[in-house]
XYZ file of C-alpha atoms in Angstrom:
463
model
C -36.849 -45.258 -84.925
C -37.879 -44.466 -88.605
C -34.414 -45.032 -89.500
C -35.021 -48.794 -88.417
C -38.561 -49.067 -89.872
C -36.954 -48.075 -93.143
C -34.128 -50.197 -92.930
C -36.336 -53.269 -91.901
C -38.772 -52.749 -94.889
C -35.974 -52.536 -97.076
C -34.809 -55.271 -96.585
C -38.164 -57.249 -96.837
C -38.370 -55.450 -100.145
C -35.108 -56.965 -101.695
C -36.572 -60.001 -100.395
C -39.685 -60.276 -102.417
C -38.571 -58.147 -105.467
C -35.426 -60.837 -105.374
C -34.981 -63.324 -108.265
C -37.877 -65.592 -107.241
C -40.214 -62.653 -107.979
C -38.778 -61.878 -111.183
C -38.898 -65.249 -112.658
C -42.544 -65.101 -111.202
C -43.899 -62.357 -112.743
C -41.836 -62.922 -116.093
C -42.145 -66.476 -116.209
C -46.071 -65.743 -115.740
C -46.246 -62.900 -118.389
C -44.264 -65.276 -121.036
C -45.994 -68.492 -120.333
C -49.616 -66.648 -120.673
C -48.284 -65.038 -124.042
C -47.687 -68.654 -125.442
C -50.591 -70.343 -124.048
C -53.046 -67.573 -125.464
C -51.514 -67.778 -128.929
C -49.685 -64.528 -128.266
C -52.566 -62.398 -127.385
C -50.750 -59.118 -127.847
C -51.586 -59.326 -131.757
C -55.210 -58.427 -130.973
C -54.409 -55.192 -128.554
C -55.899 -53.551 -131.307
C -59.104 -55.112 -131.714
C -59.206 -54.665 -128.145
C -58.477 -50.376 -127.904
C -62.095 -50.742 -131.105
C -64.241 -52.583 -128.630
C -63.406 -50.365 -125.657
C -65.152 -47.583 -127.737
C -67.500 -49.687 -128.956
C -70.676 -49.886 -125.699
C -72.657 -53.033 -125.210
C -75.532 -51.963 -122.960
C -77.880 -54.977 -123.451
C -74.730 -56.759 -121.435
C -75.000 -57.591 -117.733
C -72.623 -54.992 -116.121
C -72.683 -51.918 -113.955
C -70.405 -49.475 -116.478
C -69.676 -49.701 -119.652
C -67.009 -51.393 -121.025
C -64.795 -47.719 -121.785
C -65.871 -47.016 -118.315
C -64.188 -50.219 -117.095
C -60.898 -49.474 -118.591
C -61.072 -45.781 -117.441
C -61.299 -46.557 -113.920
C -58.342 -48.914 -114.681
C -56.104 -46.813 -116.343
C -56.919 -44.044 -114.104
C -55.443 -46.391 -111.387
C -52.350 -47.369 -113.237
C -51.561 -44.076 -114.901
C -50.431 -42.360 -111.882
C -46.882 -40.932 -110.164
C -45.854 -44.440 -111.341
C -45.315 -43.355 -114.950
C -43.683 -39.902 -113.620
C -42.277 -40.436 -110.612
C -41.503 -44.015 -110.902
C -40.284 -44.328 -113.936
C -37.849 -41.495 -113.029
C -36.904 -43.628 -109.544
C -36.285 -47.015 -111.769
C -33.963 -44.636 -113.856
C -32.168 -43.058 -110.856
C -31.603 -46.406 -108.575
C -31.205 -49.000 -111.754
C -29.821 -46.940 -114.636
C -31.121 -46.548 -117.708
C -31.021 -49.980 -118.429
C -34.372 -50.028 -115.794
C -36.330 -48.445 -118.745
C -35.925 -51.846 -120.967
C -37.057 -54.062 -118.067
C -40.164 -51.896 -117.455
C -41.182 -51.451 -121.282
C -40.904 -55.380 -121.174
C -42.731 -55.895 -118.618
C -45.584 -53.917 -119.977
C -45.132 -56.006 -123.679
C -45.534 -59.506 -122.229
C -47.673 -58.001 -119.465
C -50.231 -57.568 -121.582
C -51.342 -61.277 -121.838
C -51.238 -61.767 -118.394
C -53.895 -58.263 -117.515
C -55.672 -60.378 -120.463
C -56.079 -63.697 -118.854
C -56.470 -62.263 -115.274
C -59.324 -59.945 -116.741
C -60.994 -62.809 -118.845
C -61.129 -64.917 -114.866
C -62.238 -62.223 -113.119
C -65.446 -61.643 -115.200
C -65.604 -65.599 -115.582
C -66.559 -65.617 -112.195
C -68.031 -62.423 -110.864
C -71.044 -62.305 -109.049
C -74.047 -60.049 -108.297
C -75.132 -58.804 -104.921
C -78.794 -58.588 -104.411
C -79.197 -54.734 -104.852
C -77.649 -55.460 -108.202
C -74.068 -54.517 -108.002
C -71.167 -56.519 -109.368
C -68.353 -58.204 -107.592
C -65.656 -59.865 -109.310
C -61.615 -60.094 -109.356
C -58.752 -62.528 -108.498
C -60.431 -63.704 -105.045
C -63.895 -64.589 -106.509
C -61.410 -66.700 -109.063
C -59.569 -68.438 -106.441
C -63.022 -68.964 -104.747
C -64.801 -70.199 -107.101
C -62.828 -71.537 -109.685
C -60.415 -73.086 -107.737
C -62.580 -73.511 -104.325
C -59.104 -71.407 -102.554
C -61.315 -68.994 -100.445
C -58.794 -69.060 -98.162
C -56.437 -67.630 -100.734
C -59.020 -65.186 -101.719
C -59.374 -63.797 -98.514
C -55.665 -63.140 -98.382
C -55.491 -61.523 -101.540
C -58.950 -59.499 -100.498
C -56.711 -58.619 -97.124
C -53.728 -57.586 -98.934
C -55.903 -55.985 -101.665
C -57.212 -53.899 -98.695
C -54.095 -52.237 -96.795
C -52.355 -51.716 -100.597
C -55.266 -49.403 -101.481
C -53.918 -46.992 -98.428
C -50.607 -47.151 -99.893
C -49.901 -47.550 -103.544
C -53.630 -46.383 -104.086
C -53.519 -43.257 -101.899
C -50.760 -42.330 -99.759
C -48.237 -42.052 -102.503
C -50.475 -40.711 -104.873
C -51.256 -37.528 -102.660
C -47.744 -37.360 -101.274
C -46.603 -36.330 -104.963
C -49.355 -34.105 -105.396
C -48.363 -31.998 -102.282
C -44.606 -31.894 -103.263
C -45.317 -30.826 -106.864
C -47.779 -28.412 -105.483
C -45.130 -27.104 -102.798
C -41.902 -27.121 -105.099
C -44.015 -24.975 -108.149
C -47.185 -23.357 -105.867
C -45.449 -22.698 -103.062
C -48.704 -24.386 -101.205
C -48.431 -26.003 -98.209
C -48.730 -29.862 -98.176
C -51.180 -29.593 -95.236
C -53.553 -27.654 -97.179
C -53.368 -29.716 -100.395
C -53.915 -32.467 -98.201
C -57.146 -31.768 -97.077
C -57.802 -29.950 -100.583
C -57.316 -33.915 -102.367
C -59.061 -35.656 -98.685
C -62.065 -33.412 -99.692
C -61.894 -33.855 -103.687
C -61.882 -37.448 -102.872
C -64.828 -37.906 -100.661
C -67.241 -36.419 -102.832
C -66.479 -39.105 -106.055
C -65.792 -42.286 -103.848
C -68.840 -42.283 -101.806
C -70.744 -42.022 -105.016
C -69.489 -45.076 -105.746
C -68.012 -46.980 -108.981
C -70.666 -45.427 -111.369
C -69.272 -41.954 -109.814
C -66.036 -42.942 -110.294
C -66.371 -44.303 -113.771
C -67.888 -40.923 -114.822
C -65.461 -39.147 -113.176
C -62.440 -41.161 -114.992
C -63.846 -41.233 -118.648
C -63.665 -37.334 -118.498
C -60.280 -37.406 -116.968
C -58.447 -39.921 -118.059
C -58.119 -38.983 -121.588
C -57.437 -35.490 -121.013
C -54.795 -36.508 -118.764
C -53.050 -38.488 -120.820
C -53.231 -36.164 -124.374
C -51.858 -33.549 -121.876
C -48.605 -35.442 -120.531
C -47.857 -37.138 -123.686
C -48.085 -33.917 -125.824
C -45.658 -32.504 -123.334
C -43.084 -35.704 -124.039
C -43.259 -35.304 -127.405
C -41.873 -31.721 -127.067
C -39.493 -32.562 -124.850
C -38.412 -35.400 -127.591
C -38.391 -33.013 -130.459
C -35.757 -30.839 -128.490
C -34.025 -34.125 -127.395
C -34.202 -35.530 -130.856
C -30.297 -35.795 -131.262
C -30.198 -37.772 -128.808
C -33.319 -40.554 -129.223
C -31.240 -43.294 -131.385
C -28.569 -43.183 -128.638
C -30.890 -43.154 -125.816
C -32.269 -46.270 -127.352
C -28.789 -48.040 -127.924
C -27.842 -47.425 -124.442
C -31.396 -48.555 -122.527
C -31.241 -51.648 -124.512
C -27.083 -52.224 -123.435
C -27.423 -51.519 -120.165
C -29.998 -53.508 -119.296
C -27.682 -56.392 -119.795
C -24.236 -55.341 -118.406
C -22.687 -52.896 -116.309
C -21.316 -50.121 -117.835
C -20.865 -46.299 -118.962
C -22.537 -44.412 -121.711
C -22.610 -41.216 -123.449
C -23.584 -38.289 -120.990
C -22.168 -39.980 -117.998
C -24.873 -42.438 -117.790
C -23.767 -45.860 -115.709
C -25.396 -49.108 -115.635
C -26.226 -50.902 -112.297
C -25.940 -54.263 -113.423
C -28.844 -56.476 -114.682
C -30.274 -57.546 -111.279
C -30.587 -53.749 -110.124
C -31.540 -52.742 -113.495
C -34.423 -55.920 -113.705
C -35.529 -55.403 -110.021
C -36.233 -51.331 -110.606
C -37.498 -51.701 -114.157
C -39.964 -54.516 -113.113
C -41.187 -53.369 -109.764
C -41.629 -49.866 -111.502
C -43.463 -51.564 -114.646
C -45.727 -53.557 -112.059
C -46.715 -50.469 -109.861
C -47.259 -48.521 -113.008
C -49.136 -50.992 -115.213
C -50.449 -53.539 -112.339
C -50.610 -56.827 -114.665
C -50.315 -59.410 -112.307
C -50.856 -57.920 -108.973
C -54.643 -58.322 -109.582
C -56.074 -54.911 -109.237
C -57.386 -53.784 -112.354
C -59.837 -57.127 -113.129
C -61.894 -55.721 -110.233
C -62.865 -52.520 -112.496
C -63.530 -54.989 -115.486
C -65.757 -57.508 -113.423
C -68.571 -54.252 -113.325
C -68.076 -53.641 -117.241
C -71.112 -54.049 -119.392
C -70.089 -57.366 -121.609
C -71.312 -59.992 -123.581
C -68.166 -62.871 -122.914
C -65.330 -62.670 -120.603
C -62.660 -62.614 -123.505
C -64.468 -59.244 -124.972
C -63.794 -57.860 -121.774
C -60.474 -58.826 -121.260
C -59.383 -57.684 -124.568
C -60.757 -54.196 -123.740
C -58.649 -54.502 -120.310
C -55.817 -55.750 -121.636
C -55.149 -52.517 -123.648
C -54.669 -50.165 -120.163
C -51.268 -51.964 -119.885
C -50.773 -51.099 -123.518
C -51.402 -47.479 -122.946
C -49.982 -47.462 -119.778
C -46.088 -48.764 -120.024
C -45.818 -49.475 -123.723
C -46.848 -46.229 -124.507
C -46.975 -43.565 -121.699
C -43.667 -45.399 -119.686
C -42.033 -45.838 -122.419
C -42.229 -42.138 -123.558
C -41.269 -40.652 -120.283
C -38.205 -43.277 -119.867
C -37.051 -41.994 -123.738
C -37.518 -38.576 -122.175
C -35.430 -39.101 -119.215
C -32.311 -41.256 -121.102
C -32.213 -38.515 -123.825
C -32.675 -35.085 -121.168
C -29.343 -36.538 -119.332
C -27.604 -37.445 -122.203
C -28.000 -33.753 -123.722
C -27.411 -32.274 -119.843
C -24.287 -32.904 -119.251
C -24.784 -30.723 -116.307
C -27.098 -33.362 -114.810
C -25.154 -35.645 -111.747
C -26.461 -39.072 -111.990
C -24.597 -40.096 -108.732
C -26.417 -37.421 -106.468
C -29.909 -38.585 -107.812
C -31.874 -40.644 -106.164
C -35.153 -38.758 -105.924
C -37.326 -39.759 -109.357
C -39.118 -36.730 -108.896
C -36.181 -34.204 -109.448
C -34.583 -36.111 -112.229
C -38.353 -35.835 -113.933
C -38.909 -31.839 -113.055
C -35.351 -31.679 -114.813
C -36.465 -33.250 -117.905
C -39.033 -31.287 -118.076
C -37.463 -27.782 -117.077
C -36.147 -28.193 -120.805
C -39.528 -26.527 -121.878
C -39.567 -23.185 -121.496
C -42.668 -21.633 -119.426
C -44.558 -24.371 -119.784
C -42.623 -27.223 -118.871
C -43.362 -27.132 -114.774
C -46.940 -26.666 -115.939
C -46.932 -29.613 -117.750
C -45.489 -31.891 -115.131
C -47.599 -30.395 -112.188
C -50.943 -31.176 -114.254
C -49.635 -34.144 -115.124
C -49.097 -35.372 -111.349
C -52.140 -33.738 -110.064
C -54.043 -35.338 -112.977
C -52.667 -38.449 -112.886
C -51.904 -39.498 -108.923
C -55.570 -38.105 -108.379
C -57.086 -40.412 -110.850
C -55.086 -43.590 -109.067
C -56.715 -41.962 -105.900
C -59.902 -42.633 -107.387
C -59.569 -46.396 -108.911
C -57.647 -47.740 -105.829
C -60.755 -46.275 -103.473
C -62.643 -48.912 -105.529
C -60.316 -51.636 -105.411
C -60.261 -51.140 -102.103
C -63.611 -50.807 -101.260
C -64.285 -54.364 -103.342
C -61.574 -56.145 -101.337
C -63.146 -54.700 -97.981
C -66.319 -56.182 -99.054
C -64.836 -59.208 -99.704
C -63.534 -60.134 -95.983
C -65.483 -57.908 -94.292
C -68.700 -57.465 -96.062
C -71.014 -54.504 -96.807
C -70.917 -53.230 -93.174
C -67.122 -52.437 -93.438
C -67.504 -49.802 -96.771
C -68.050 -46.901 -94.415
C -65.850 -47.335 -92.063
C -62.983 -48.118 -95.272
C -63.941 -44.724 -97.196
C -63.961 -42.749 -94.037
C -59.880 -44.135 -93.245
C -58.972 -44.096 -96.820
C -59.881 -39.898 -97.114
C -58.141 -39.952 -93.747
C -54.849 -41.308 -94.784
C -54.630 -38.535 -98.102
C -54.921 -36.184 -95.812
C -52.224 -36.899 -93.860
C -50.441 -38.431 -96.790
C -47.913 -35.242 -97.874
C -46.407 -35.456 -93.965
C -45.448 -39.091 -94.443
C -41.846 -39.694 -95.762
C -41.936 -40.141 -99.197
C -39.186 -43.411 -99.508
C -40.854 -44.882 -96.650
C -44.103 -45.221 -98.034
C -42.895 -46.382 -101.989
C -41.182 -49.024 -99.998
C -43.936 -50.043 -98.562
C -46.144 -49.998 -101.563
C -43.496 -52.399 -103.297
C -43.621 -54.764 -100.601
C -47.393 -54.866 -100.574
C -47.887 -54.824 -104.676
C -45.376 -58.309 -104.622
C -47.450 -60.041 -102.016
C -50.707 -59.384 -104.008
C -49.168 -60.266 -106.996
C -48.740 -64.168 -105.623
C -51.743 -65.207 -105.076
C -53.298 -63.652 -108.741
C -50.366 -65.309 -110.634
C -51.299 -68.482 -108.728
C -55.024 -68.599 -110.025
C -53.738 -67.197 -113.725
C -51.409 -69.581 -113.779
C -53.736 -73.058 -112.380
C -57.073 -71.753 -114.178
C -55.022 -71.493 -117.437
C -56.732 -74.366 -118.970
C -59.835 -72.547 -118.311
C -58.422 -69.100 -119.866
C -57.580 -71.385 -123.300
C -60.664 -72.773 -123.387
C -62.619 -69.665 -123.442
C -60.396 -67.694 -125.440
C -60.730 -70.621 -128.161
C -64.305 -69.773 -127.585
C -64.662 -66.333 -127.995
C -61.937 -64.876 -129.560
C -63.681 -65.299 -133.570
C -67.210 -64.819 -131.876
C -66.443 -61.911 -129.908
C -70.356 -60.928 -129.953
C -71.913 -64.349 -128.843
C -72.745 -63.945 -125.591
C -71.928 -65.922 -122.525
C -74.359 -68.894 -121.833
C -73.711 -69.192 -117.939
C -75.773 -66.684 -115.760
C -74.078 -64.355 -113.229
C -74.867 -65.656 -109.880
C -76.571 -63.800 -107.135
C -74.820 -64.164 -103.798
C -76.521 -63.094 -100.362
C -73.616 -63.345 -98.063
C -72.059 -59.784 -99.049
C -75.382 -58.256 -97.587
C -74.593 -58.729 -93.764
């Protein structure tokens, strides 16, 4: 029976990560590059604003706090364990298509940011409420749409957001701590509670102190890894950028799957690990603390900076240049992103496994924490304030039974579900556009003038 399930899902899953997504998400990420004058020039400004706090601003969190809950949901088991699975089922040629999909991603986490706080709204007890289906509300008058994505948005939180997320934690904590996945289960379940239902101030607090440790921790560990490996990082870099074009052998007994299966792993990896254009992360900028929508999105659009350009992009240099110095290492028998990773990082002695078992704890219980938000939002959204409960009671439900739930079954599901949400955000980035130019015209040389049009208070989430 699971045997069918799987088979059925993956074949929905070549179906929507097929060419028409590709050119989607792509053509959406390139088209949003031009039409914002190349926005990716000003990622900088961007990472000195999300330091920078703007408290007289209508908001719930600051803006730092915004992009902490963000990155804590897009620097998860995606830049580990995914990154490693794009690697194993695409080549290395996978690790170009991700790192690219993260450059020109960038302008699209901008503009989707900049219509998400555009059109937020404020709930009469004073919280915020913003993201891609307020935007196809009310700037395109699409509720219908909206609720979709909200609906999506929802079941997507379970998966991508939580089930996979704990599922790694258990088998890194099994494989090194011998500790059984039920009890780490119930361990994260428990962890969980207590920081969701404080809600997204919680969370934000929680994530500022996290997220940067979590990321100076894994990244130290690459660049060890790369000094041991440093042979072998101008070849690594010749042979991700050739076989992400052509079919092929390299040095080490790397093999190239061909550009489709190198594209369709490196994007649908790049997407779960950075999120621009599924829709996800606006909903943690919509509560940020800021004067204009553009200041905002600049500040957002850096987590897909940090996230693939910098943290993928390290652990896919990692992986090319660990295989090419291991001979010993059997491409053909890999499938499992999560043993080709632990083999990178064996390379450090003693302190390697520690390394990667922070580093998946860290990171896949941060995502825990920013997708319970996400979720909770998109809930609202449909099913209004009644349904939160009910939503964070199921969601620590589901990581507890996570680690007992087969690991390829549930990616495949969180693929699926990440491409369907994806459709309708790139549909309102890509028809509010006009609007995006405008305001970035606007703001972008006046980043401190502050935005003229009042937040509106909406009664209907109360019921």
């Amino acid at each position: 029976m699971i045997d069918t399930i799987s088979s059925v899902l993956k074949s929905v899953q070549d179906v929507v990560w097929g060419w028409g997504m590709i050119a989607l998400l792509l053509g959406t990420h390139v088209f949003m590059t031009l039409r914002t004058g190349f926005i990716q020039k000003k990622v900088f400004k961007g990472i000195r604003l999300s330091v920078t706090k703007d408290p007289d601003a209508e908001g719930e969190v600051s803006q730092f706090g915004a992009l902490t809950t963000a990155l804590a949901s897009t620097i998860g088991t995606g830049n580990i364990v995914g990154v490693g699975t794009a690697v194993a089922l695409g080549g290395p040629g996978a690790v170009f298509w991700c790192w690219i999909t993260g450059v020109f991603g960038i302008a699209t986490k901008y503009s989707e940011s900049l219509i998400a706080v555009k059109y937020r709204v404020k709930t009469e007890d004073g919280r915020m409420q913003g993201g891609c289906m307020y935007a196809l509300e009310r700037g395109l008058n699409m509720k219908w749409l909206g609720l979709i994505f909200a609906f999506l948005g929802g079941f997507a939180s379970f998966g991508i957001g939580c089930a996979t997320q704990v599922n790694a934690i258990a088998n890194i904590c099994k494989e090194n701590l011998n500790i059984p996945v039920a009890i780490t289960g119930a361990v994260v379940a428990v962890c969980a509670a207590l920081v969701i239902f404080g809600g997204i101030k919680t969370i934000a607090n929680v994530c500022e102190k996290l997220v940067p440790f979590m990321a100076f921790f894994y990244v130290v560990g690459c660049l060890i890894i790369l000094g041991f490996n440093y042979d072998f990082i101008l070849p690594a870099l010749k042979t991700i950028v050739s076989l992400a074009f052509q079919p092929g052998a390299a040095a080490g007994g790397l093999v190239g799957r061909g550009i489709m299966m190198a594209m369709q792993y490196g994007i649908a990896r790049g997407l779960f690990s950075n999120e621009s254009g599924m829709g996800s992360a606006p909903i943690a900028a919509a509560a940020a603390q800021t004067r204009n929508p553009v200041r905002q999105a600049l500040v957002s659009s850096t987590g897909t900076f940090w996230d693939t350009v910098v943290v993928c992009a390290m652990t896919g240099l990692v992986l090319v240049t660990s295989i090419m110095k291991n001979s010993a290492i059997d491409m053909g028998s890999i499938t499992d992103g999560g043993e080709l990773t632990t083999m990178a990082f064996a390379q450090i002695p003693v302190l390697g496994p520690v390394i990667l078992v922070v580093g998946i704890i860290s990171f896949a219980f941060s995502t825990v924490l920013g997708w319970a938000y996400y979720g909770e939002r998109c809930v609202e959204y449909f099913a209004g304030k009644k349904g939160l409960i009910p939503y964070r009671l199921l969601y620590v439900l589901v990581a507890a039974v996570a680690p007992v739930v087969a690991l390829d079954l549930v990616w495949t599901v969180a693929d699926i579900l990440n491409a369907l949400m994806a459709i309708p955000n790139l549909i309102a980035v890509l028809l509010l556009s006009p609007m995006i130019v405008k305001e970035t015209k606007k703001y972008i040389n006046n980043l401190d003038d502050r935005d003229e049009t009042p937040v509106p208070v909406i009664k209907r989430k109360k019921k």
